[in-house]
mmCIF file of C-alpha atoms in Angstrom:
data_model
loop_
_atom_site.group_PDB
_atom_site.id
_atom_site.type_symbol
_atom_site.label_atom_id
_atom_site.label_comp_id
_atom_site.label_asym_id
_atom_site.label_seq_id
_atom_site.Cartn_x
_atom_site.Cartn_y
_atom_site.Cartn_z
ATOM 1 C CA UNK Q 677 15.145 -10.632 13.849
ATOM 2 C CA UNK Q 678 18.230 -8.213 12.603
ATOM 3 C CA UNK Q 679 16.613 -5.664 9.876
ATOM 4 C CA UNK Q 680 19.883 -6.368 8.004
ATOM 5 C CA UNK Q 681 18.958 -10.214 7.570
ATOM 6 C CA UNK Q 682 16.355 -8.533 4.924
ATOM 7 C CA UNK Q 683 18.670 -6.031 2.823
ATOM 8 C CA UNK Q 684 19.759 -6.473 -0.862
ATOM 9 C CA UNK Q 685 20.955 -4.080 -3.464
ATOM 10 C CA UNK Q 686 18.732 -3.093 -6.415
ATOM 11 C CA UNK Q 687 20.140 -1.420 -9.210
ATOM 12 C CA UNK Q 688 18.384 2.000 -9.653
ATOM 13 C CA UNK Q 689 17.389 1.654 -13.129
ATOM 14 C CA UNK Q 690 15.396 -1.369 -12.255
ATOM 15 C CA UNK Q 691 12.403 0.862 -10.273
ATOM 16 C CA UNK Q 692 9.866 1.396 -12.538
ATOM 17 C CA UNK Q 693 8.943 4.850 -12.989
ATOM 18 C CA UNK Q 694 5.965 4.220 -15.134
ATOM 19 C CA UNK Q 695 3.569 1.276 -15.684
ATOM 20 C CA UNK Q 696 3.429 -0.666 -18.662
ATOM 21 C CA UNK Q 697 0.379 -1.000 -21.063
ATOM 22 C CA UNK Q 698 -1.334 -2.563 -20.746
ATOM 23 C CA UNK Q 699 -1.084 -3.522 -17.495
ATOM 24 C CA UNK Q 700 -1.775 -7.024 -17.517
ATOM 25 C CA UNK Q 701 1.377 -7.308 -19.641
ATOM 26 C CA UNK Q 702 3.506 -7.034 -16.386
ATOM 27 C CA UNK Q 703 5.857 -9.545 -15.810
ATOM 28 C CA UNK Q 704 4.944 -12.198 -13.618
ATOM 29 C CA UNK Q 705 7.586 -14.054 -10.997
ATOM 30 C CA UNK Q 706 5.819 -17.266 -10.123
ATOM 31 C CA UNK Q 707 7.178 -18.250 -6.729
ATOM 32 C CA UNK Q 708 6.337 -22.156 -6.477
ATOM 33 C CA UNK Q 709 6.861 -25.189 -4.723
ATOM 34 C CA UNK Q 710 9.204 -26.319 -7.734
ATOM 35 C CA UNK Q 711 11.257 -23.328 -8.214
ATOM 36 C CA UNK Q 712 10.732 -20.001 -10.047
ATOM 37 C CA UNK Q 713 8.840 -19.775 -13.065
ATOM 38 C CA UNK Q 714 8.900 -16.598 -15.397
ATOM 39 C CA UNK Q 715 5.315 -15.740 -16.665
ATOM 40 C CA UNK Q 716 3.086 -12.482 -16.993
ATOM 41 C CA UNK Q 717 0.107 -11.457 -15.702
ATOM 42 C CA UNK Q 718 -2.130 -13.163 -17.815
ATOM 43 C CA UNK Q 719 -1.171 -16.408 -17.049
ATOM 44 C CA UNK Q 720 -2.588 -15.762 -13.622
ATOM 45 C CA UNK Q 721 -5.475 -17.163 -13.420
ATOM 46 C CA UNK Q 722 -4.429 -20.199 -14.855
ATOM 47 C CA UNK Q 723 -2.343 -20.563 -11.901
ATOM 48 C CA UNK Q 724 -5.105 -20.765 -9.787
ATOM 49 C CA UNK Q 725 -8.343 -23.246 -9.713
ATOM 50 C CA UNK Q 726 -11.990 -23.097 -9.934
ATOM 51 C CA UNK Q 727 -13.241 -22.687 -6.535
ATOM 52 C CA UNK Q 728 -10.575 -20.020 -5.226
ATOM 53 C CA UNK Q 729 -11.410 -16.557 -3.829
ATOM 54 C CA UNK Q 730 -9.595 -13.699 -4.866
ATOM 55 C CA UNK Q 731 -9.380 -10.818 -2.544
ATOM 56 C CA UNK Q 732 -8.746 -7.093 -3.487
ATOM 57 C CA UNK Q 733 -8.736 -4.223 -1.888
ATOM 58 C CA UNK Q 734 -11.247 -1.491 -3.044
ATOM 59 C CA UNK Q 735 -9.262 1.891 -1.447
ATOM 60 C CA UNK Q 736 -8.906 5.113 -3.667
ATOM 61 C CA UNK Q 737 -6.180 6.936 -3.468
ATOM 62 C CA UNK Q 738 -6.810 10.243 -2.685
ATOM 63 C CA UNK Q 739 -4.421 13.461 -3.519
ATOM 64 C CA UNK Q 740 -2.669 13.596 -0.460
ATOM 65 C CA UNK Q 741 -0.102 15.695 -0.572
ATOM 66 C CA UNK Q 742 -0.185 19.355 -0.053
ATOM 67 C CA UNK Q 743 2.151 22.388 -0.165
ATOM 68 C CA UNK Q 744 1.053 25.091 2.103
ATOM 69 C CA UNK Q 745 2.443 28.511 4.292
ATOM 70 C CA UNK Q 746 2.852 27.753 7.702
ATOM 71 C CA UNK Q 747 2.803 31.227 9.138
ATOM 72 C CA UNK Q 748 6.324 33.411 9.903
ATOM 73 C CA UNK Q 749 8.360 32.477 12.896
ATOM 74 C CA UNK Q 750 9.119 36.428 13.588
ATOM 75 C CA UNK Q 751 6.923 39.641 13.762
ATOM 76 C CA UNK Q 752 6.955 41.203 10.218
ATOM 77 C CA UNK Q 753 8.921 37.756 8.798
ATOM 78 C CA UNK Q 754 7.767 35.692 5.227
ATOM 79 C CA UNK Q 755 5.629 32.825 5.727
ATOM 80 C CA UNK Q 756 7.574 30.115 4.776
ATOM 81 C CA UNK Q 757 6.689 26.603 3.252
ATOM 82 C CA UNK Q 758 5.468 23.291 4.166
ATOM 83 C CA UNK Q 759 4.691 20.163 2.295
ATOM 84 C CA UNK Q 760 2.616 18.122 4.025
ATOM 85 C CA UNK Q 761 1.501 14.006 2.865
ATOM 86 C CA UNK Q 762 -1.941 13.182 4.786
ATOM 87 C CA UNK Q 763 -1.545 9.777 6.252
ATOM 88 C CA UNK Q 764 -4.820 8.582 8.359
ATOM 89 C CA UNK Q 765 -8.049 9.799 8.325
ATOM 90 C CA UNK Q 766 -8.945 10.574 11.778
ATOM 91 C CA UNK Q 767 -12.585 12.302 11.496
ATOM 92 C CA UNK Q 768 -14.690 13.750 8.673
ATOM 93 C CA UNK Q 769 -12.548 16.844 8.913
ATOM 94 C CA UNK Q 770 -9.510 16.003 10.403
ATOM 95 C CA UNK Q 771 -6.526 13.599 9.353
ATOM 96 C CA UNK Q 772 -2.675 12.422 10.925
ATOM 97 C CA UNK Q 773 0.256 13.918 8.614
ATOM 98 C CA UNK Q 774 3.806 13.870 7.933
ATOM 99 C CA UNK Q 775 5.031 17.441 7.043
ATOM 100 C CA UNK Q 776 8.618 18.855 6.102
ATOM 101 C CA UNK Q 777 9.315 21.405 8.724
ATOM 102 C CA UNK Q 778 7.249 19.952 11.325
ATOM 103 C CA UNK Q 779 9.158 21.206 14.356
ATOM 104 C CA UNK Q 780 8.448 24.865 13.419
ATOM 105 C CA UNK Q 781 4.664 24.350 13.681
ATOM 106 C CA UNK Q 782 2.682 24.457 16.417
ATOM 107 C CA UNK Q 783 -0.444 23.989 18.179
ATOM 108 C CA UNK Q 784 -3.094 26.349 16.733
ATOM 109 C CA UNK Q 785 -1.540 27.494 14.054
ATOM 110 C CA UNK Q 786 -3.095 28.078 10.690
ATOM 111 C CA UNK Q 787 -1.778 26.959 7.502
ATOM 112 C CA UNK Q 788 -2.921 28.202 4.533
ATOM 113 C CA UNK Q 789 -3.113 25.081 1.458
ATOM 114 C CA UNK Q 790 -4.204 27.285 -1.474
ATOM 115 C CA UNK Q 791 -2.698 30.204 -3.895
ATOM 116 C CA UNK Q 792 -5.920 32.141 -3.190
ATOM 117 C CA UNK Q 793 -5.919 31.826 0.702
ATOM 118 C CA UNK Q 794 -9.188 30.058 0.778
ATOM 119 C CA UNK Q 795 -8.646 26.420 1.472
ATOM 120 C CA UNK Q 796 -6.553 26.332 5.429
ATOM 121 C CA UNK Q 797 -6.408 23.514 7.980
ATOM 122 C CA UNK Q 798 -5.567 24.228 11.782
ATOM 123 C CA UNK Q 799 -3.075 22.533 13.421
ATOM 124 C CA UNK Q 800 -4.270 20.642 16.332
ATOM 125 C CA UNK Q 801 -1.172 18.308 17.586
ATOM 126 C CA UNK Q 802 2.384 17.992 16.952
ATOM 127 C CA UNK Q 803 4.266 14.891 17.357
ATOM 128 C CA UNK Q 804 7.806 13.152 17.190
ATOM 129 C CA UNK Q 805 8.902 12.338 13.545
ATOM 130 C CA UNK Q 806 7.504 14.908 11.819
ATOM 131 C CA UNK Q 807 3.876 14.336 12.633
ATOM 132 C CA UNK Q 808 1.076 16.440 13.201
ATOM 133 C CA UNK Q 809 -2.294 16.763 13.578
ATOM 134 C CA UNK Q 810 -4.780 18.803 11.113
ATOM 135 C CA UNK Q 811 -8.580 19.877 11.325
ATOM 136 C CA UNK Q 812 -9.177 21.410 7.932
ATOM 137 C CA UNK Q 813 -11.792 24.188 7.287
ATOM 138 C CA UNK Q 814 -14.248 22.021 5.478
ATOM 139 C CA UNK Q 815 -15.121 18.239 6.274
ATOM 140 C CA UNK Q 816 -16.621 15.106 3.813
ATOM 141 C CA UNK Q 817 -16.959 15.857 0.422
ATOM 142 C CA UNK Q 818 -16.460 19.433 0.597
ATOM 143 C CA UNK Q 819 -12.789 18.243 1.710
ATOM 144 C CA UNK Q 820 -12.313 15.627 -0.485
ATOM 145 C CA UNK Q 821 -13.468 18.121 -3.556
ATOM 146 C CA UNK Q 822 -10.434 20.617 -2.026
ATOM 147 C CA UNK Q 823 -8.067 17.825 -2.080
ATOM 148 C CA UNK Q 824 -8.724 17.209 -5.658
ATOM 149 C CA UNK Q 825 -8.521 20.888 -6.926
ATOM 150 C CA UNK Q 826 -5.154 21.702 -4.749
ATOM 151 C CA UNK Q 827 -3.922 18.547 -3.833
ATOM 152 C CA UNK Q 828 -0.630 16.078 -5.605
ATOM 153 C CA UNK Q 829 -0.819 12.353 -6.025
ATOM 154 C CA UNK Q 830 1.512 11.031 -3.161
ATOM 155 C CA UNK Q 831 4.335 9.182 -5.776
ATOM 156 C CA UNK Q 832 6.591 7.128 -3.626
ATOM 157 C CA UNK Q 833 9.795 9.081 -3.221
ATOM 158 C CA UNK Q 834 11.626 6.070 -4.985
ATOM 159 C CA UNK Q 835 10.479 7.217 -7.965
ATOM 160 C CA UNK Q 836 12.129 10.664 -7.526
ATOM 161 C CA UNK Q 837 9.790 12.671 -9.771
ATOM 162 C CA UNK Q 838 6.406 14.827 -8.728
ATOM 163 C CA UNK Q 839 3.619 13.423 -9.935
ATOM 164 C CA UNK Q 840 1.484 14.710 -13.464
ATOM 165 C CA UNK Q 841 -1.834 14.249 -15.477
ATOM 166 C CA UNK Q 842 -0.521 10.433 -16.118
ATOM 167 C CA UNK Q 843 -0.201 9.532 -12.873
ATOM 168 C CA UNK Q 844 -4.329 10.252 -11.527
ATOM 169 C CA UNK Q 845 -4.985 7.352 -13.587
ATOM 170 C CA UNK Q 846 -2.135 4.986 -13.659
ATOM 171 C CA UNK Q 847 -1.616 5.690 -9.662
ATOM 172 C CA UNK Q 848 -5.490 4.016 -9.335
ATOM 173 C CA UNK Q 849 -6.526 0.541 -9.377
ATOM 174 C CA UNK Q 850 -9.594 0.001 -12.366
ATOM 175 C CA UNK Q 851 -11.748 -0.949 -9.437
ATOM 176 C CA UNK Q 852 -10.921 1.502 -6.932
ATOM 177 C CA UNK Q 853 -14.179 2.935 -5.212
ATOM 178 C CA UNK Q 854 -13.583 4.087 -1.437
ATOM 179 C CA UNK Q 855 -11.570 7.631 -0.994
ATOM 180 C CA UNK Q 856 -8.838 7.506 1.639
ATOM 181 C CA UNK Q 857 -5.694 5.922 0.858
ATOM 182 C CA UNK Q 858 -2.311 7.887 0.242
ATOM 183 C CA UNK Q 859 -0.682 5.242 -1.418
ATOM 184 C CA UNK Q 860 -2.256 2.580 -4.197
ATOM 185 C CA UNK Q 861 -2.511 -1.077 -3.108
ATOM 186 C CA UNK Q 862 0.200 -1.431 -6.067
ATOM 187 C CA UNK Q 863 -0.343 -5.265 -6.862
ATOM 188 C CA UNK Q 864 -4.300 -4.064 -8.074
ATOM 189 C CA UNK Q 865 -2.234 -1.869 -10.489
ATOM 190 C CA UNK Q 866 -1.819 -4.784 -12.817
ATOM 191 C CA UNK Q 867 -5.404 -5.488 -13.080
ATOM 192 C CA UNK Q 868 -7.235 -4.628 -16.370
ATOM 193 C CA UNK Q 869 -10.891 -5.580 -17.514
ATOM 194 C CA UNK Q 870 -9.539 -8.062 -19.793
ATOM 195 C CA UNK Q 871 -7.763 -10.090 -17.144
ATOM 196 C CA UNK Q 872 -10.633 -9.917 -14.618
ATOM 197 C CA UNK Q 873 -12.904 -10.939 -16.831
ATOM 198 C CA UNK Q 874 -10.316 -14.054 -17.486
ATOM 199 C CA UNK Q 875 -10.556 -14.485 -13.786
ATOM 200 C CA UNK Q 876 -14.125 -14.645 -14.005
ATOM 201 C CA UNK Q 877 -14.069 -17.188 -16.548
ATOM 202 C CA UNK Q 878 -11.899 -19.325 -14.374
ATOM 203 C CA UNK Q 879 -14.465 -19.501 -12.009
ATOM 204 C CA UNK Q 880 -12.229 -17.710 -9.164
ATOM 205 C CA UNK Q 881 -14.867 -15.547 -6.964
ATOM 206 C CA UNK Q 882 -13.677 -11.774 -6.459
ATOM 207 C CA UNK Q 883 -14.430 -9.970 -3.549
ATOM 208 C CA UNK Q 884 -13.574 -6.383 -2.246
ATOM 209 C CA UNK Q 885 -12.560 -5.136 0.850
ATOM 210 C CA UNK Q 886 -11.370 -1.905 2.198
ATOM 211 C CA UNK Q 887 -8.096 -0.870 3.819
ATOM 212 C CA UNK Q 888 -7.104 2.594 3.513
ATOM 213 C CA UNK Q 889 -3.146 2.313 2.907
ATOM 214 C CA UNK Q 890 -0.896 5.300 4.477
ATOM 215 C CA UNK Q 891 2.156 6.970 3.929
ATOM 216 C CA UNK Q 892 3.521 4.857 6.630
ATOM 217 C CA UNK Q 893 4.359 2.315 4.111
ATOM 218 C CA UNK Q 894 7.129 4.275 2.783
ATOM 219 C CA UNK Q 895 8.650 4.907 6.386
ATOM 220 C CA UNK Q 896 12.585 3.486 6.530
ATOM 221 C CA UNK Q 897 12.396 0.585 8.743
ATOM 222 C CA UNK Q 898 15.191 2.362 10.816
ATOM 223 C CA UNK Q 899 15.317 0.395 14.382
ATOM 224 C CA UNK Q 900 18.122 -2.786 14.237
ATOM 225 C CA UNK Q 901 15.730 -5.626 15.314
ATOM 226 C CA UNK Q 902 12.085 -6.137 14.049
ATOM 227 C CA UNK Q 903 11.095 -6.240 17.448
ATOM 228 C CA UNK Q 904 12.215 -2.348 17.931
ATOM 229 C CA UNK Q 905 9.742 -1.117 15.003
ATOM 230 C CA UNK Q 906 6.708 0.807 14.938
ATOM 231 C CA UNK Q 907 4.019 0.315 12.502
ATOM 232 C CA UNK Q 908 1.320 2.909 11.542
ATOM 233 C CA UNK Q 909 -1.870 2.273 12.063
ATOM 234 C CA UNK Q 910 -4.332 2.479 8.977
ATOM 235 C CA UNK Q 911 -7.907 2.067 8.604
ATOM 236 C CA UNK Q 912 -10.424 -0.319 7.149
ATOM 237 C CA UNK Q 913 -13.478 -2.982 7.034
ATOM 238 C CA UNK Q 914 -14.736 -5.956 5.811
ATOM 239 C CA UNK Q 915 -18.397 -6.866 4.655
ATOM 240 C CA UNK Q 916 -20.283 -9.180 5.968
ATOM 241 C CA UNK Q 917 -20.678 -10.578 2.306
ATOM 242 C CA UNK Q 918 -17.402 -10.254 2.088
ATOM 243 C CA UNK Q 919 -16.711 -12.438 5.040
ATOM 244 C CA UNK Q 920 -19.106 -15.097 4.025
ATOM 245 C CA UNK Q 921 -17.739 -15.459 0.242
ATOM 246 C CA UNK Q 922 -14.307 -16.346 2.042
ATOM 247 C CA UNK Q 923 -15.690 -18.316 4.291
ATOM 248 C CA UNK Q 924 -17.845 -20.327 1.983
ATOM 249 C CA UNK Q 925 -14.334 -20.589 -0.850
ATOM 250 C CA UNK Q 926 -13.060 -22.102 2.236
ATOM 251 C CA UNK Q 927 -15.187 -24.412 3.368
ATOM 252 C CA UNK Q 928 -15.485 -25.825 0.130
ATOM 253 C CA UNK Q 929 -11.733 -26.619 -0.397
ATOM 254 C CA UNK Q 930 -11.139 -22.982 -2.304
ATOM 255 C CA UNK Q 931 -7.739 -21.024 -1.211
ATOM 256 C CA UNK Q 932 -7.693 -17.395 -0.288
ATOM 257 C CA UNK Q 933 -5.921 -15.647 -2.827
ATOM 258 C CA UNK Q 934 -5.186 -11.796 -1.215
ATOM 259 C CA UNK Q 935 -4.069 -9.478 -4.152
ATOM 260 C CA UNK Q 936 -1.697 -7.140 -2.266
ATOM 261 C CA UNK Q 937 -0.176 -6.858 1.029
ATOM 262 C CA UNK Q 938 -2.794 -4.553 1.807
ATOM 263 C CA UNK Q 939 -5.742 -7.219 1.286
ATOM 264 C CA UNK Q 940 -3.642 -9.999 3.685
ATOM 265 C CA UNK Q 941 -2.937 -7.504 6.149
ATOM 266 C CA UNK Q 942 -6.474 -7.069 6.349
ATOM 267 C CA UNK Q 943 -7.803 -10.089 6.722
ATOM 268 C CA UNK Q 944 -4.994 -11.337 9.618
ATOM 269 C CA UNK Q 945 -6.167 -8.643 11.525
ATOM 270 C CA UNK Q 946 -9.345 -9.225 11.566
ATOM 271 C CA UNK Q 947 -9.018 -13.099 11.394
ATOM 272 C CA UNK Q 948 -10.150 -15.114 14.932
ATOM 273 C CA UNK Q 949 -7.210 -17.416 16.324
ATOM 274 C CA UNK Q 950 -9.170 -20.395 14.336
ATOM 275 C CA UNK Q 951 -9.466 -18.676 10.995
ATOM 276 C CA UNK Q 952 -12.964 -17.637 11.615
ATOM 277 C CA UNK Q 953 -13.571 -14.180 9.276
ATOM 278 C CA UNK Q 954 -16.498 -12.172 10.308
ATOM 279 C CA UNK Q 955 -17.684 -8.411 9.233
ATOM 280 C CA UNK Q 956 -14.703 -6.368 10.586
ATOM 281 C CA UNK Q 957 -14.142 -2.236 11.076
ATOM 282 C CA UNK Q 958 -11.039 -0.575 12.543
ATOM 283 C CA UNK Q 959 -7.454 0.128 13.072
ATOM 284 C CA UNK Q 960 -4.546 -2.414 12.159
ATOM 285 C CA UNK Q 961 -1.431 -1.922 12.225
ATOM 286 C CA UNK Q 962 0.115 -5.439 12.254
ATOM 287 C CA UNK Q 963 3.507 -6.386 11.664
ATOM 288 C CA UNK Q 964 3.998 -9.823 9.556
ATOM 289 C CA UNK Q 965 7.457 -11.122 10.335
ATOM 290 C CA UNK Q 966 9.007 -14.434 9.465
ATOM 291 C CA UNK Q 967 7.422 -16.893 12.010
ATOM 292 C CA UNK Q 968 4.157 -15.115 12.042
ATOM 293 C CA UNK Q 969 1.252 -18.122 11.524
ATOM 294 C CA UNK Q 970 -1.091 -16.895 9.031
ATOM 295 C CA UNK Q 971 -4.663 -17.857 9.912
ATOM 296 C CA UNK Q 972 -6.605 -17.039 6.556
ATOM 297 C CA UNK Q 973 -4.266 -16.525 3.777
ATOM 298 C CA UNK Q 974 -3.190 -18.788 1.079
ATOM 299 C CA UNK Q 975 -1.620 -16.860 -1.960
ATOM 300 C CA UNK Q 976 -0.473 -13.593 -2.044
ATOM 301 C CA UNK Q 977 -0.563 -11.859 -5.443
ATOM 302 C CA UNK Q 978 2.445 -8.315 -4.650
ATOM 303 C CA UNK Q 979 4.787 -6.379 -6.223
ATOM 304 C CA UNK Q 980 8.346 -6.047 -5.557
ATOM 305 C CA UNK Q 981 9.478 -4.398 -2.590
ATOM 306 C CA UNK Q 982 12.065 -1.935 -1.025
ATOM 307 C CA UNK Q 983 14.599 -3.595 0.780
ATOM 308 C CA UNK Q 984 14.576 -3.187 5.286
ATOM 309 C CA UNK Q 985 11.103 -2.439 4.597
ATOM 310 C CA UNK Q 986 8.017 -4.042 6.287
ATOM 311 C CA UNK Q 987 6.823 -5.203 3.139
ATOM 312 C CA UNK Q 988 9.616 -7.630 2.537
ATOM 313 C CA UNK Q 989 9.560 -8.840 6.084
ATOM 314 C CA UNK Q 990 5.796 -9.544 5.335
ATOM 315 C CA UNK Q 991 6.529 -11.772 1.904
ATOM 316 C CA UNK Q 992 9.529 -13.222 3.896
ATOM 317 C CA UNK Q 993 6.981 -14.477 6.491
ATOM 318 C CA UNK Q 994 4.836 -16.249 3.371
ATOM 319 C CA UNK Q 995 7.401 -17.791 1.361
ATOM 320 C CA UNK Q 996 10.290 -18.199 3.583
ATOM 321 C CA UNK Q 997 13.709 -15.775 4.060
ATOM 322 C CA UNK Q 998 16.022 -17.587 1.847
ATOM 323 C CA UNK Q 999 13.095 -18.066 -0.813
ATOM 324 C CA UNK Q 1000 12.402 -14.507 -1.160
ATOM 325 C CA UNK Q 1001 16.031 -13.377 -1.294
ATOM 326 C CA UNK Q 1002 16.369 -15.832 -4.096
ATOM 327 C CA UNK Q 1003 13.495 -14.905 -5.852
ATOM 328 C CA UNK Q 1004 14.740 -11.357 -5.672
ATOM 329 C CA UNK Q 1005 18.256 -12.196 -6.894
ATOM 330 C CA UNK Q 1006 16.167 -13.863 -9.895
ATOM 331 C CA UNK Q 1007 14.381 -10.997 -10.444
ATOM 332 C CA UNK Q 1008 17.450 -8.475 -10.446
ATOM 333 C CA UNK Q 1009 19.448 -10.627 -12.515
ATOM 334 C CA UNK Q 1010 16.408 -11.039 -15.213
ATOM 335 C CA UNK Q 1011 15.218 -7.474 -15.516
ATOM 336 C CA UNK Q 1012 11.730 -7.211 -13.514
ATOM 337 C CA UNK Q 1013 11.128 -4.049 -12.742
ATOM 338 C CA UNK Q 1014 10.488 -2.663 -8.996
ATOM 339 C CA UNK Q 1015 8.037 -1.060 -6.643
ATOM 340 C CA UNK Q 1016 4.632 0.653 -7.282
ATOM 341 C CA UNK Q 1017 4.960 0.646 -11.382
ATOM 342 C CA UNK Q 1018 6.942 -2.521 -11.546
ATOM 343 C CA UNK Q 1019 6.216 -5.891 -12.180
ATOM 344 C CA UNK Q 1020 4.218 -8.659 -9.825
ATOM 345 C CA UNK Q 1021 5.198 -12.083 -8.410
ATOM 346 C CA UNK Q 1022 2.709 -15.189 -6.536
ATOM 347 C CA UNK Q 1023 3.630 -16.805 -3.546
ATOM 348 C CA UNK Q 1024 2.260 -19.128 -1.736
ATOM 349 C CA UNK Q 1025 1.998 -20.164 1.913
ATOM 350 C CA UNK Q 1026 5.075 -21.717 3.028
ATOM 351 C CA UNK Q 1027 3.224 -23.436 5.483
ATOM 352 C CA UNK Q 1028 0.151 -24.464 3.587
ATOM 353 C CA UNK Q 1029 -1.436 -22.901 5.614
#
């Protein structure tokens, strides 16, 4: 399909900057069968019935982004700057990376990440578009303990503000237990004790899996047709409990509820052809576009998304084009706010599937 078919303006003042508190008081677009239907969070689980399985995805996001000195071009020149936003994990030590100024690094080069000189990271590869490869001089939790001390919270560059105190808490789901993502599966944002215990009380099942979201997600979808585009691969697993508490919702008439992109994504990857779900580890980087036939998914719980991106191809391919652009024009013309802070919508499976 033409990119273009998925474009619409957003006023700027309608991307949220900051969340709202609490969180469960997000709006809520309801995206049914009989129209659209303005609600908040709260009222989600009353949307949903006994029986269902909600899915959500346990990643932690990590502080990704680093500004460093890449070393001086010329004999007796300045080092000069580079920002750098991790994007996949590659080994225990090294990780995949878009950085500003990537053309004037090279191979074996050493960068150094910290005011006192003592945190550095090689650089092992550089590739088109900014990428490059880096093996940092410490590995695990030694190099997750650096991140924290020198590292920024990756903010989408939407928001067009650097990150603060605020934002290593509001930039984290309240279940979030797995380091390794670089950007927050936003549509957990919205979840508070208060409305998971409400889901609890529903008798919806919760269950967590693990996909470690990167700063591909923010990439421009810049190719004309869908069938031009390259997705980033990211990272992630699914339990074998995991796999048999959706498999048992299912069998006994329960929907899949996936609470973010992130968690659907998932779970199509690692679905078989029949909607089998086993125990699943790897690399996905799957691209949902309208006429994609979803295997395991039933609801979709998201945010609001940038327009030509991937993400509103992927809600496209749930609820249907024309749907989704007028459930956006709804949205713009009644205030909801947009993106990662913003406010949440629930659609359903087009195809009932």
């Amino acid at each position: 399909m033409r990119v273009d078919a998925f474009d619409f303006d957003l006023p700027r003042e309608q991307i949220a900057t900051r969340p709202v508190s609490p969180r469960h008081s997000a709006r809520l677009l309801d995206v049914a069968p009989d129209g659209l239907h303005d609600r908040t969070m709260l009222d989600l689980p009353g949307l949903l019935e006994p029986g269902d399985v909600m899915v959500f995805n346990d990643t932690r996001v990590i502080p990704a982004r680093l500004s460093g000195l890449r070393p001086a071009i010329h004999p007796g020149g300045q080092p000069a700057g580079v920002d750098i936003t991790l994007h996949q994990c590659l080994g225990s030590d090294t990780w995949a990376a878009f950085a500003k100024g990537a053309r004037k690094l090279s191979p074996g080069q050493t960068v150094v990440l910290s005011a006192d000189r003592d945190f550095t990271a090689r650089v092992e590869d550089r590739q088109e578009g900014g990428e490059i490869v880096l093996r940092f001089d410490r590995s695990g939790a030694d190099l997750m303990a650096a991140l924290e001390r020198h590292g920024h919270i990756p903010l989408p560059p939407y928001m067009g503000r650097k990150d603060d105190a605020r934002d290593r808490q509001d930039y984290q789901t309240v279940y979030a237990s797995r380091d390794g993502a670089v950007a927050a599966p936003t549509a957990g944002l919205h979840f508070t004790p208060e409305l998971l215990g409400a889901i609890d009380g529903r008798g919806i099942r919760r269950v967590h899996v693990t996909l470690h979201v990167g700063a591909g997600t923010f990439l421009p979808v810049k190719a004309e047709d869908t069938r031009d585009h390259r997705m980033h691969a990211e990272t992630g697993d699914i339990s074998a409990e995991a796999a048999r508490a959706i498999t048992q919702a299912r069998e006994q008439g329960g929907r899949v509820v996936c609470v973010g992109t992130t968690s659907l994504r998932l779970l199509e990857s690692a679905a078989a052809p029949d909607g089998s779900l086993s125990a699943w580890s790897g690399s996905t980087s799957i691209f949902i576009t309208p006429g994609y036939q979803f295997r395991i998914a039933d609801l979709l719980v998201t945010n609001f998304h940038l327009p030509r991106s991937t993400l509103f191809m992927l809600v496209c391919a749930m609820a249907g084009l024309d749907t989704m652009h007028a459930a956006y024009a709804h949205a713009i013309k009644t205030g909801y706010r947009f993106y990662s802070y913003g406010d949440g919508s629930l659609l359903r499976c087009k195809d009932s599937c």
